[in-house]
PDB file of C-alpha atoms in Angstrom:
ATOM      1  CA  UNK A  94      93.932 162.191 119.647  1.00 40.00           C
ATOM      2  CA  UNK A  95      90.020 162.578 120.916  1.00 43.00           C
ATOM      3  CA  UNK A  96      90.784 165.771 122.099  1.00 44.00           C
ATOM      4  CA  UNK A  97      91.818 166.928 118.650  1.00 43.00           C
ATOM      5  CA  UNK A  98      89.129 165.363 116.875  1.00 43.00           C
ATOM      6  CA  UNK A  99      86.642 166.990 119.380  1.00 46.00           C
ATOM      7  CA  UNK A 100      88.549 170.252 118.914  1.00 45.00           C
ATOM      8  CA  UNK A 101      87.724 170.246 115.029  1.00 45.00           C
ATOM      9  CA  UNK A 102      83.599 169.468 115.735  1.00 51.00           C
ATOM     10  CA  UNK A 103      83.179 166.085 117.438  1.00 53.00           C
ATOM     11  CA  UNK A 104      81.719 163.602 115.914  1.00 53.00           C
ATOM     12  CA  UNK A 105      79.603 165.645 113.185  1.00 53.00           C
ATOM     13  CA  UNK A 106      83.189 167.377 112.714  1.00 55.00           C
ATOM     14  CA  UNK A 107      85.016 164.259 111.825  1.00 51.00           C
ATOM     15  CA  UNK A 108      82.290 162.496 109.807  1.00 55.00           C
ATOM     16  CA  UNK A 109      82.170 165.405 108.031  1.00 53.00           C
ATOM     17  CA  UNK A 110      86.053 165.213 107.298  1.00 52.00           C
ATOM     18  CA  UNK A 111      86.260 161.092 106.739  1.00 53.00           C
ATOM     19  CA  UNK A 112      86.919 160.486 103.114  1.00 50.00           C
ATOM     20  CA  UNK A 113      90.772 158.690 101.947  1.00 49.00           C
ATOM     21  CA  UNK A 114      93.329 159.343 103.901  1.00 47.00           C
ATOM     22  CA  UNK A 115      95.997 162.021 103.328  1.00 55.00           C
ATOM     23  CA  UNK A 116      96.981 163.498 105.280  1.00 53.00           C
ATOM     24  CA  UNK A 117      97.958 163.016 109.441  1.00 55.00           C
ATOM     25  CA  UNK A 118      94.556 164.565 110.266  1.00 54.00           C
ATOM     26  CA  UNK A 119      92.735 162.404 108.395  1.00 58.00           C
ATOM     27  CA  UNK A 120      94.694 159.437 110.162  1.00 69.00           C
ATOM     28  CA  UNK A 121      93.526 160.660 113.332  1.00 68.00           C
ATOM     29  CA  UNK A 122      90.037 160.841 112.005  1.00 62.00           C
ATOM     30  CA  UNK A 123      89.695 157.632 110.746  1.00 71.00           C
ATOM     31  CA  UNK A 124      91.711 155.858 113.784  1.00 79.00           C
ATOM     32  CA  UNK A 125      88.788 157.803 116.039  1.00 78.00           C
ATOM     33  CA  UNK A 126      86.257 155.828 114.294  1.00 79.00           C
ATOM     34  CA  UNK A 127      87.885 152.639 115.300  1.00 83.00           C
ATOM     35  CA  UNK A 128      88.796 153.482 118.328  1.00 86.00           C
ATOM     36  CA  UNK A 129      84.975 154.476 119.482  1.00 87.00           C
ATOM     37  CA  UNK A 130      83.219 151.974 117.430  1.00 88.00           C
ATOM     38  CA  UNK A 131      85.432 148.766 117.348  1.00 89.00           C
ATOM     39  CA  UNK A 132      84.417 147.253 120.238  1.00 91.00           C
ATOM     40  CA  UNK A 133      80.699 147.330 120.186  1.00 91.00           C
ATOM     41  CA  UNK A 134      80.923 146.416 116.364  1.00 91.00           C
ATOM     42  CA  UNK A 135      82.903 143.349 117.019  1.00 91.00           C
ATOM     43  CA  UNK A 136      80.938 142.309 120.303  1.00 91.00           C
ATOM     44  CA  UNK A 137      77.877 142.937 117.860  1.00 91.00           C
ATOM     45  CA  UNK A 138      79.088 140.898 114.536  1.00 92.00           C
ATOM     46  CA  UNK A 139      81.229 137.980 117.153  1.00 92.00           C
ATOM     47  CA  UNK A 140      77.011 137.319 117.942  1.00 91.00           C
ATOM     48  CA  UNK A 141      76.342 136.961 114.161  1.00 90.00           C
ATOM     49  CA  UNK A 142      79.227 135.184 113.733  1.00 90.00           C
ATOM     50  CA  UNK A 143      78.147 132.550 115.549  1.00 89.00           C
ATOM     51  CA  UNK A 144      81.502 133.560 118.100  1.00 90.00           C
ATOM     52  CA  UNK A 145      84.157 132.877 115.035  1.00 91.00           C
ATOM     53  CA  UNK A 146      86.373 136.189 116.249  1.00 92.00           C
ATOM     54  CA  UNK A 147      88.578 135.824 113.481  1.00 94.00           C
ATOM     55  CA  UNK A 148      85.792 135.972 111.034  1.00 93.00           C
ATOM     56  CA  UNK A 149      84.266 138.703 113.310  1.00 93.00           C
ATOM     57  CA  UNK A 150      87.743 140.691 113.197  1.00 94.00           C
ATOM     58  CA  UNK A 151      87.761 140.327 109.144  1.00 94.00           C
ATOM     59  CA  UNK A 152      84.030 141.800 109.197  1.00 93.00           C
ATOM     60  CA  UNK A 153      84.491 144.418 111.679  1.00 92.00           C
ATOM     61  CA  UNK A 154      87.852 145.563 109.206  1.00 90.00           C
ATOM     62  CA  UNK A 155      85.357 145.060 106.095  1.00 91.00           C
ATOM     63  CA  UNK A 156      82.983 147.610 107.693  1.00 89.00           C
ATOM     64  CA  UNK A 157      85.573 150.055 108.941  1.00 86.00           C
ATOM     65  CA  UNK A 158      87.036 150.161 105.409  1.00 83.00           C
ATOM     66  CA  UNK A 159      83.613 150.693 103.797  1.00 84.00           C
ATOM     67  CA  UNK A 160      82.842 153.363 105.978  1.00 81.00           C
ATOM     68  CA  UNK A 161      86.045 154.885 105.077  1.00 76.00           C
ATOM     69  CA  UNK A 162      85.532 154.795 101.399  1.00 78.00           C
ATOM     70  CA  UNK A 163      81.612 156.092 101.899  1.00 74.00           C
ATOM     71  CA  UNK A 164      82.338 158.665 104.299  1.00 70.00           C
ATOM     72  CA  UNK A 165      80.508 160.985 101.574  1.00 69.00           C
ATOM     73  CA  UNK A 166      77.430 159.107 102.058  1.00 73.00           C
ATOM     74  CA  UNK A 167      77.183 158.785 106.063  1.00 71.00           C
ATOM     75  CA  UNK A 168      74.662 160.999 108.026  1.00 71.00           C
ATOM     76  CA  UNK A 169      76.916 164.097 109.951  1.00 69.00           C
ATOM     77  CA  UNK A 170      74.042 164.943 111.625  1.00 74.00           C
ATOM     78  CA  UNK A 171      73.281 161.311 113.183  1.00 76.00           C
ATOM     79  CA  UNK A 172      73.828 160.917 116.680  1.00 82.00           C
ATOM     80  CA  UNK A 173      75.759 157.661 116.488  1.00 82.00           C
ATOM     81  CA  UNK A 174      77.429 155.509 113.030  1.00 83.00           C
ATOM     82  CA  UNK A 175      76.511 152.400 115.094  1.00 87.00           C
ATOM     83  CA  UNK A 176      73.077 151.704 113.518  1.00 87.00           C
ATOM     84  CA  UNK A 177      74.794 152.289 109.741  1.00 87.00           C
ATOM     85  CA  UNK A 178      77.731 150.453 110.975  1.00 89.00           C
ATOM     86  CA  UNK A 179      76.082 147.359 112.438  1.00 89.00           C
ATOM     87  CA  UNK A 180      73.737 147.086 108.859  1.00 90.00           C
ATOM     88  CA  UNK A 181      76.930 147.017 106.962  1.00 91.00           C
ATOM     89  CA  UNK A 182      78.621 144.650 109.247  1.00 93.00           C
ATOM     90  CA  UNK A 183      75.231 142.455 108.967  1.00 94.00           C
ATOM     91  CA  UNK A 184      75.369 142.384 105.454  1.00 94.00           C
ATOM     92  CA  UNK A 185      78.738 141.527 104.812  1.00 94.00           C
ATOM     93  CA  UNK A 186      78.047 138.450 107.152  1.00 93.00           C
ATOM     94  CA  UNK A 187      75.110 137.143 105.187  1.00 92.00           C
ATOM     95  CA  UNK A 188      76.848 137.569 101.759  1.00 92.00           C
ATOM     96  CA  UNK A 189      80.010 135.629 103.443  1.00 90.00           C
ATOM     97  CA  UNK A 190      77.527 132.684 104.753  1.00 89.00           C
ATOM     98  CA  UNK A 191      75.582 132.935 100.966  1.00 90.00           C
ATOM     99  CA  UNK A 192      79.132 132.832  99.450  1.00 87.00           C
ATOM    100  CA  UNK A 193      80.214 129.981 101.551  1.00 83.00           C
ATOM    101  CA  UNK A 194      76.867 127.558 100.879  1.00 82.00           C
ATOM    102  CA  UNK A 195      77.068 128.501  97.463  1.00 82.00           C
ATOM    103  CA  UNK A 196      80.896 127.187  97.129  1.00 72.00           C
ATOM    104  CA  UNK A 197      81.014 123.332  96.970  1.00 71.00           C
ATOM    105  CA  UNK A 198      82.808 121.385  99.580  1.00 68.00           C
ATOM    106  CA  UNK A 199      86.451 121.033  99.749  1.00 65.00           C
ATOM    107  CA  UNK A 200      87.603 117.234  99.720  1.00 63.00           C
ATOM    108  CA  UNK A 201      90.654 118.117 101.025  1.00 63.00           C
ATOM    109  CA  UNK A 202      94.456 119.474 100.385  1.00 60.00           C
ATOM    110  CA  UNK A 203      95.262 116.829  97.939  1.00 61.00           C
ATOM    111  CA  UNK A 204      94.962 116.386  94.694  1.00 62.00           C
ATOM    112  CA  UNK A 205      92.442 114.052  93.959  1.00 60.00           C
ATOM    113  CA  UNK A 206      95.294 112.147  91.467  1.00 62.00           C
ATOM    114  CA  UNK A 207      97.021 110.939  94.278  1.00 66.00           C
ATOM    115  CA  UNK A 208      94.475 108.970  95.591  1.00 62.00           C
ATOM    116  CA  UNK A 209      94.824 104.985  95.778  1.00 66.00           C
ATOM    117  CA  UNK A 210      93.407 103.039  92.893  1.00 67.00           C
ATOM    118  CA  UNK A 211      93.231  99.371  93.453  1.00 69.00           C
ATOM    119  CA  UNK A 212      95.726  98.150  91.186  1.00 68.00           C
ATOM    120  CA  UNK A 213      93.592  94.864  89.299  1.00 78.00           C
ATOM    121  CA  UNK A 214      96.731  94.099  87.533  1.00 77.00           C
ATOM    122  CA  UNK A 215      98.588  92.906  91.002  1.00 78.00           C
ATOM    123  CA  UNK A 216      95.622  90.906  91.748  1.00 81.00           C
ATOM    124  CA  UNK A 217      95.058  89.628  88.022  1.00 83.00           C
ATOM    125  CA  UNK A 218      99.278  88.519  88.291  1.00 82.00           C
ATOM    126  CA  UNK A 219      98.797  86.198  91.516  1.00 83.00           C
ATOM    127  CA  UNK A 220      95.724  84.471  90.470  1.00 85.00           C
ATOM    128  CA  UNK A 221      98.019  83.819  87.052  1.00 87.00           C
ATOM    129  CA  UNK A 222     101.144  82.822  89.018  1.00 88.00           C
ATOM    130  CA  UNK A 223      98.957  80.771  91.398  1.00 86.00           C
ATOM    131  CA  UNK A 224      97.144  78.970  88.432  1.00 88.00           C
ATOM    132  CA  UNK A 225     100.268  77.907  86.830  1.00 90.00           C
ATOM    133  CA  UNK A 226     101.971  76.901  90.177  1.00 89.00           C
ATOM    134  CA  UNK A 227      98.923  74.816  90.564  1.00 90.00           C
ATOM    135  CA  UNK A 228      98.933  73.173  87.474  1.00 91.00           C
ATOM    136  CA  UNK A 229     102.438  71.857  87.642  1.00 92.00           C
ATOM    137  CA  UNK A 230     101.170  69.796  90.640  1.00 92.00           C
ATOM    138  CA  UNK A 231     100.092  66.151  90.536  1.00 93.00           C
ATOM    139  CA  UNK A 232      96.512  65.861  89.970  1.00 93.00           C
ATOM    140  CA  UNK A 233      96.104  63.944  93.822  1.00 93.00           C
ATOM    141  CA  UNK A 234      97.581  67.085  95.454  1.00 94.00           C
ATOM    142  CA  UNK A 235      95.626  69.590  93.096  1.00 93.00           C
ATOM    143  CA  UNK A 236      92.406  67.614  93.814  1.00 93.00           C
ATOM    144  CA  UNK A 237      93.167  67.408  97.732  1.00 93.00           C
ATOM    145  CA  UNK A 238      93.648  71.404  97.730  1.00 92.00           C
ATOM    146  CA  UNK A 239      90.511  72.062  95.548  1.00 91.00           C
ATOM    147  CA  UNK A 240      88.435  70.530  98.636  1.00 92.00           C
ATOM    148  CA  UNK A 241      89.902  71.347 101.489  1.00 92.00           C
ATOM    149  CA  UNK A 242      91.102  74.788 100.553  1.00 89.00           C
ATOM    150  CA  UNK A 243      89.425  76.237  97.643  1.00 87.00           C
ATOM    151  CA  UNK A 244      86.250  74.962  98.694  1.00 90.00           C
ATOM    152  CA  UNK A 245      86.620  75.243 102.032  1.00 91.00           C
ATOM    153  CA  UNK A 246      85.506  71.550 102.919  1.00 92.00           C
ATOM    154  CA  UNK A 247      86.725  69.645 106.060  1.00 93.00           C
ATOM    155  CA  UNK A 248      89.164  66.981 106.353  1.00 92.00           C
ATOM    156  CA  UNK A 249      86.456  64.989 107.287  1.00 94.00           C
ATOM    157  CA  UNK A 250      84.260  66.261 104.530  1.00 94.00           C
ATOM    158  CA  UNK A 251      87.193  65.841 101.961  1.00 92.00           C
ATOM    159  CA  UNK A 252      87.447  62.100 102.806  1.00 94.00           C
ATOM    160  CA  UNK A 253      84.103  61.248 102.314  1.00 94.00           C
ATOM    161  CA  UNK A 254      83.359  63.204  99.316  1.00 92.00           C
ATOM    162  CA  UNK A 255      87.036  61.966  97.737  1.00 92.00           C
ATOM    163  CA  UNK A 256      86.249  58.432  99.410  1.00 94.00           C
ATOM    164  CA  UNK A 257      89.884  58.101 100.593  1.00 94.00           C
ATOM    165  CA  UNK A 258      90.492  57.592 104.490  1.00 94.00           C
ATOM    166  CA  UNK A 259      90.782  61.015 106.707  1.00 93.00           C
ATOM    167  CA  UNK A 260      94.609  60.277 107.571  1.00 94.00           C
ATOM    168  CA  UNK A 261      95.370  60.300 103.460  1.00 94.00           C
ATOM    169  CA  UNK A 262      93.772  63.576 103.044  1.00 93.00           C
ATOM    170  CA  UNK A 263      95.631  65.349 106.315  1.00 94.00           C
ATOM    171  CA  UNK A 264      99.006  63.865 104.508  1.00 94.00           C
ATOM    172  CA  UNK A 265      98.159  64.769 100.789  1.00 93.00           C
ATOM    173  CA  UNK A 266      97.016  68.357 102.028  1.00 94.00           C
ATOM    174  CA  UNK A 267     100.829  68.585 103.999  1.00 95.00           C
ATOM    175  CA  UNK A 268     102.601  67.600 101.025  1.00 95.00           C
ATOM    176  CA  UNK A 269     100.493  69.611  98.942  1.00 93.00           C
ATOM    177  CA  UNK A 270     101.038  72.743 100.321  1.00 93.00           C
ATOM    178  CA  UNK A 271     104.547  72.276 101.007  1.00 94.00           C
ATOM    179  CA  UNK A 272     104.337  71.362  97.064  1.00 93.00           C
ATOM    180  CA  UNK A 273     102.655  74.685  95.957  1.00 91.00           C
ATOM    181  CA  UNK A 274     105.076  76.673  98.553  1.00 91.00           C
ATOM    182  CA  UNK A 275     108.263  75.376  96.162  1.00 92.00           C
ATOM    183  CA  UNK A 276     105.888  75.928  92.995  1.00 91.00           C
ATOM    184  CA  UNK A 277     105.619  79.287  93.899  1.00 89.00           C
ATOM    185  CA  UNK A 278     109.265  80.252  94.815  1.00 89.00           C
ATOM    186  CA  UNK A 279     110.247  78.590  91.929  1.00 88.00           C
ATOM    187  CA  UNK A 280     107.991  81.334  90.221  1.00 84.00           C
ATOM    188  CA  UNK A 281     109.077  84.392  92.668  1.00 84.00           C
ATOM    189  CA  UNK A 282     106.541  84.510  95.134  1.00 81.00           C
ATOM    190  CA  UNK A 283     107.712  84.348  99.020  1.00 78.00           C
ATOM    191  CA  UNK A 284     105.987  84.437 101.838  1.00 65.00           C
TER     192      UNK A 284
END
């Protein structure tokens, strides 16, 4: 393949003759100018790349392709394409970073309708279930878990404060509960 392409004028010879492809020769023309410039363009663009390969591949193809399609415009008389090359390369890289910073972020692959909403109503439900199974207790037991539960008071505390001894308020809390427990099956809930 190089010797052909040197046989029809070398480089100046095959710039000359790089415009679409179509024909075999012009294959061999443009494979030429991958074949002697791929590797110093990619080593070139992997550095402004920041050593992303895969982005470097996608420029170095970007430039190849644009050199292709400008052939017209390229300099048969320069002794290397690397300097046009490597500019074309470098833009493409900036307007890829500019496009990127200009795009918002992505928040992910899902749709943002599928993510959880606390659901009030399932909240809003218990407090109404555990209102009512409150209220069909005895006012002793719904007074004795007001303090010590709701409020967060002490058995101690509770006694004082209800000015009943401590050994009432451990037994009206057990029966309490165990009250409430049935109140609330009776209503659906289980633990």
């Amino acid at each position: 393949m190089a010797a052909r392409v040197k046989a029809t004028g070398g480089l100046r010879g095959w710039i000359r003759r790089l415009r679409p492809v179509t024909d075999a020769d012009d294959e061999l023309v443009v494979s030429e100018l991958y074949r002697e410039y791929h590797r110093p363009l990619l080593g070139f663009v992997i550095r402004l790349t920041g050593g992303d390969r895969q982005w470097a591949e996608d420029v170095v193809q970007e430039t190849m392709i644009r050199a292709w399609r400008g052939a017209d415009r390229l300099d048969a008389d320069a002794p290397s394409l690397m300097p046009w090359l490597a500019t074309v390369a470098r833009r493409i890289v900036i307007d890829d970073r500019r496009r990127r910073d200009a795009r918002p972020q992505e928040s992910g692959e899902e749709p943002l309708e599928s993510l959880p909403i606390p659901d009030e109503m399932e909240d809003l439900l218990r407090k109404v279930i555990v209102s009512e199974a409150l209220k069909s207790l005895s006012p002793a037991h719904r007074e004795i878990l007001n303090e010590t539960i709701l409020r967060d008071r002490s058995v101690n505390e509770a006694a004082q404060l209800l000015g009943i001894p401590v050994g009432t308020v451990k037994s009206r809390v057990y029966y309490a509960v165990r009250a409430l427990r049935v109140a609330l099956e009776e209503r659906g809930v289980t633990a």
